[in-house]
Coordinates of C-alpha atoms in Angstrom, one line a residue:
X1 CA -26.9 -26.9 47.8
X2 CA -24.4 -26.4 44.9
X3 CA -27.1 -26.7 42.3
X4 CA -29.0 -23.6 44.4
X5 CA -25.7 -21.3 44.0
X6 CA -25.6 -21.6 40.0
X7 CA -27.8 -19.1 39.4
X8 CA -26.4 -16.3 42.0
X9 CA -23.1 -16.9 40.7
X10 CA -24.1 -16.6 37.0
X11 CA -25.9 -13.2 38.3
X12 CA -22.9 -12.1 40.2
X13 CA -21.0 -12.8 36.7
X14 CA -23.4 -11.0 34.8
X15 CA -23.3 -8.1 37.1
X16 CA -19.7 -7.9 36.5
X17 CA -19.7 -8.0 32.9
X18 CA -22.4 -5.2 33.0
X19 CA -20.0 -2.7 35.3
X20 CA -17.3 -3.4 32.4
X21 CA -19.9 -2.7 29.6
X22 CA -20.7 0.6 31.6
X23 CA -17.0 1.8 30.7
X24 CA -17.9 1.5 26.7
X25 CA -21.7 2.3 26.4
X26 CA -22.5 5.7 27.7
X27 CA -25.8 4.9 29.9
X28 CA -25.9 7.8 32.5
X29 CA -25.3 5.0 35.1
X30 CA -28.4 2.9 34.1
X31 CA -26.0 -0.2 33.4
X32 CA -24.5 0.5 36.9
X33 CA -28.1 0.4 38.6
X34 CA -28.8 -2.8 36.7
X35 CA -25.5 -4.4 38.0
X36 CA -26.1 -3.5 41.4
X37 CA -29.5 -5.1 41.2
X38 CA -28.2 -8.2 40.0
X39 CA -25.6 -8.4 42.9
X40 CA -28.5 -7.7 45.3
X41 CA -30.8 -9.9 44.0
X42 CA -28.3 -12.8 43.6
X43 CA -27.5 -11.9 47.4
X44 CA -30.8 -12.2 48.3
X45 CA -31.2 -15.8 46.6
X46 CA -28.3 -17.2 48.6
X47 CA -29.9 -16.0 51.8
X48 CA -33.3 -17.3 50.9
X49 CA -32.6 -20.5 49.2
X50 CA -29.1 -21.8 50.9
X51 CA -28.4 -20.3 54.2
X52 CA -27.6 -17.3 56.3
X53 CA -23.8 -18.1 56.7
X54 CA -23.4 -18.6 53.1
X55 CA -25.3 -15.3 52.3
X56 CA -22.6 -13.6 54.3
X57 CA -19.8 -15.7 52.7
X58 CA -20.9 -14.3 49.3
X59 CA -21.2 -10.8 50.5
X60 CA -17.5 -11.0 51.8
X61 CA -16.5 -12.6 48.4
X62 CA -18.3 -10.1 46.6
X63 CA -16.5 -7.3 48.4
X64 CA -13.1 -9.2 47.7
X65 CA -13.6 -10.5 44.0
X66 CA -15.7 -7.9 42.3
X67 CA -13.2 -5.1 42.3
X68 CA -10.5 -7.4 41.4
X69 CA -12.6 -9.1 38.5
X70 CA -13.3 -5.1 37.5
X71 CA -9.9 -4.1 37.5
X72 CA -8.6 -7.5 35.6
X73 CA -11.8 -6.5 33.1
X74 CA -10.4 -3.1 32.5
X75 CA -6.9 -4.3 31.7
X76 CA -8.2 -6.4 29.5
X77 CA -10.6 -3.4 27.8
X78 CA -7.4 -1.2 27.5
X79 CA -5.9 -3.9 24.8
X80 CA -9.3 -4.5 23.3
X81 CA -10.2 -3.0 19.8
X82 CA -13.4 -2.1 21.5
X83 CA -12.4 1.0 23.6
X84 CA -10.8 4.2 22.2
X85 CA -7.2 5.0 22.2
X86 CA -6.2 7.9 24.3
X87 CA -2.6 8.2 22.6
X88 CA -1.6 7.3 19.4
X89 CA 1.4 4.9 18.9
X90 CA 3.4 3.8 16.0
X91 CA 0.9 2.4 13.2
X92 CA -2.0 4.1 14.6
X93 CA -1.7 7.1 12.1
X94 CA 0.8 9.2 14.1
X95 CA 3.5 9.2 11.5
X96 CA 4.7 12.5 11.3
X97 CA 6.3 14.1 8.3
X98 CA 10.2 14.6 9.5
X99 CA 10.5 18.2 10.6
X100 CA 14.2 18.2 9.7
X101 CA 13.0 17.7 6.0
X102 CA 11.1 20.5 6.3
X103 CA 13.7 22.8 7.5
X104 CA 15.9 22.1 4.8
X105 CA 13.6 24.0 2.6
X106 CA 14.4 27.5 2.6
X107 CA 13.3 30.6 0.8
X108 CA 14.8 31.0 -2.6
X109 CA 15.5 27.5 -3.2
X110 CA 14.6 26.5 -6.8
X111 CA 12.9 23.1 -8.2
X112 CA 10.8 22.0 -10.7
X113 CA 7.3 21.0 -11.1
X114 CA 6.4 17.3 -11.3
X115 CA 2.6 17.8 -11.5
X116 CA 0.3 21.1 -12.6
X117 CA 0.0 23.4 -9.7
X118 CA -3.7 24.3 -9.7
X119 CA -2.4 26.0 -7.3
X120 CA -1.2 22.8 -5.1
X121 CA 0.7 20.4 -6.4
X122 CA 4.0 18.5 -6.2
X123 CA 7.3 19.5 -6.8
X124 CA 10.9 18.4 -6.9
X125 CA 12.8 20.5 -4.5
X126 CA 16.8 19.4 -3.1
X127 CA 15.9 16.2 -5.0
X128 CA 12.7 15.1 -3.0
X129 CA 9.1 15.4 -4.0
X130 CA 7.3 17.8 -2.0
X131 CA 3.6 19.3 -1.8
X132 CA 3.8 22.7 -2.7
X133 CA 1.3 25.7 -3.3
X134 CA 1.3 28.8 -5.7
X135 CA -0.1 32.1 -4.7
X136 CA -3.4 31.0 -6.7
X137 CA -1.8 31.1 -10.2
X138 CA -1.8 28.0 -12.2
X139 CA 1.8 26.7 -13.1
X140 CA 2.2 23.9 -15.5
X141 CA 4.0 20.5 -15.2
X142 CA 8.0 20.7 -15.7
X143 CA 8.2 24.4 -14.7
X144 CA 11.1 25.8 -13.0
X145 CA 9.8 27.4 -9.2
X146 CA 11.1 29.2 -6.7
X147 CA 10.4 29.0 -2.7
X148 CA 9.0 32.4 -1.8
X149 CA 7.4 31.5 1.7
X150 CA 7.6 28.4 4.1
X151 CA 5.1 28.2 7.1
X152 CA 5.6 24.8 8.9
X153 CA 5.0 22.1 6.2
X154 CA 3.4 24.7 3.8
X155 CA 5.8 25.6 1.0
X156 CA 4.6 28.4 -1.2
X157 CA 6.3 28.8 -4.7
X158 CA 6.1 31.3 -7.7
X159 CA 6.9 30.6 -11.4
X160 CA 10.7 31.3 -12.0
X161 CA 10.8 33.8 -14.6
X162 CA 12.7 32.8 -17.7
X163 CA 15.2 35.1 -18.9
X164 CA 16.0 35.2 -22.5
X165 CA 19.4 35.6 -23.6

């Protein structure tokens, strides 16, 4: 009798696995239909090959165990690398630039270009490296610049005019 239950139990487990696959693979419900068919066929096998009492016991076990197994499977999928993240945490690419550092840059501050600005490049402002952009003009490396506009993390600069003495 136990040997006749092996195939129905395997079909039940395969049905649970297919339901979990439905969470990952877009199938428009086709996988769910296949899982339900597997559950139905396994119950039919129990009724046909074992006994009517065993069939009702399998149905009662399915009503209790399948939701529990699906919930456990979903919890395991949450930590699995197979599924997409719904939010980003530390180490998942959500490192933002420090807004406080960006607010330290104000219009009128001066600095020096570290790279050529064509029109974007890097400059040293307040002793910190900053990504900056000019108003379209080329500014060579090691030029003195002045901040003329800030918007979020965008810093617009122009070349500081050299005053001959």
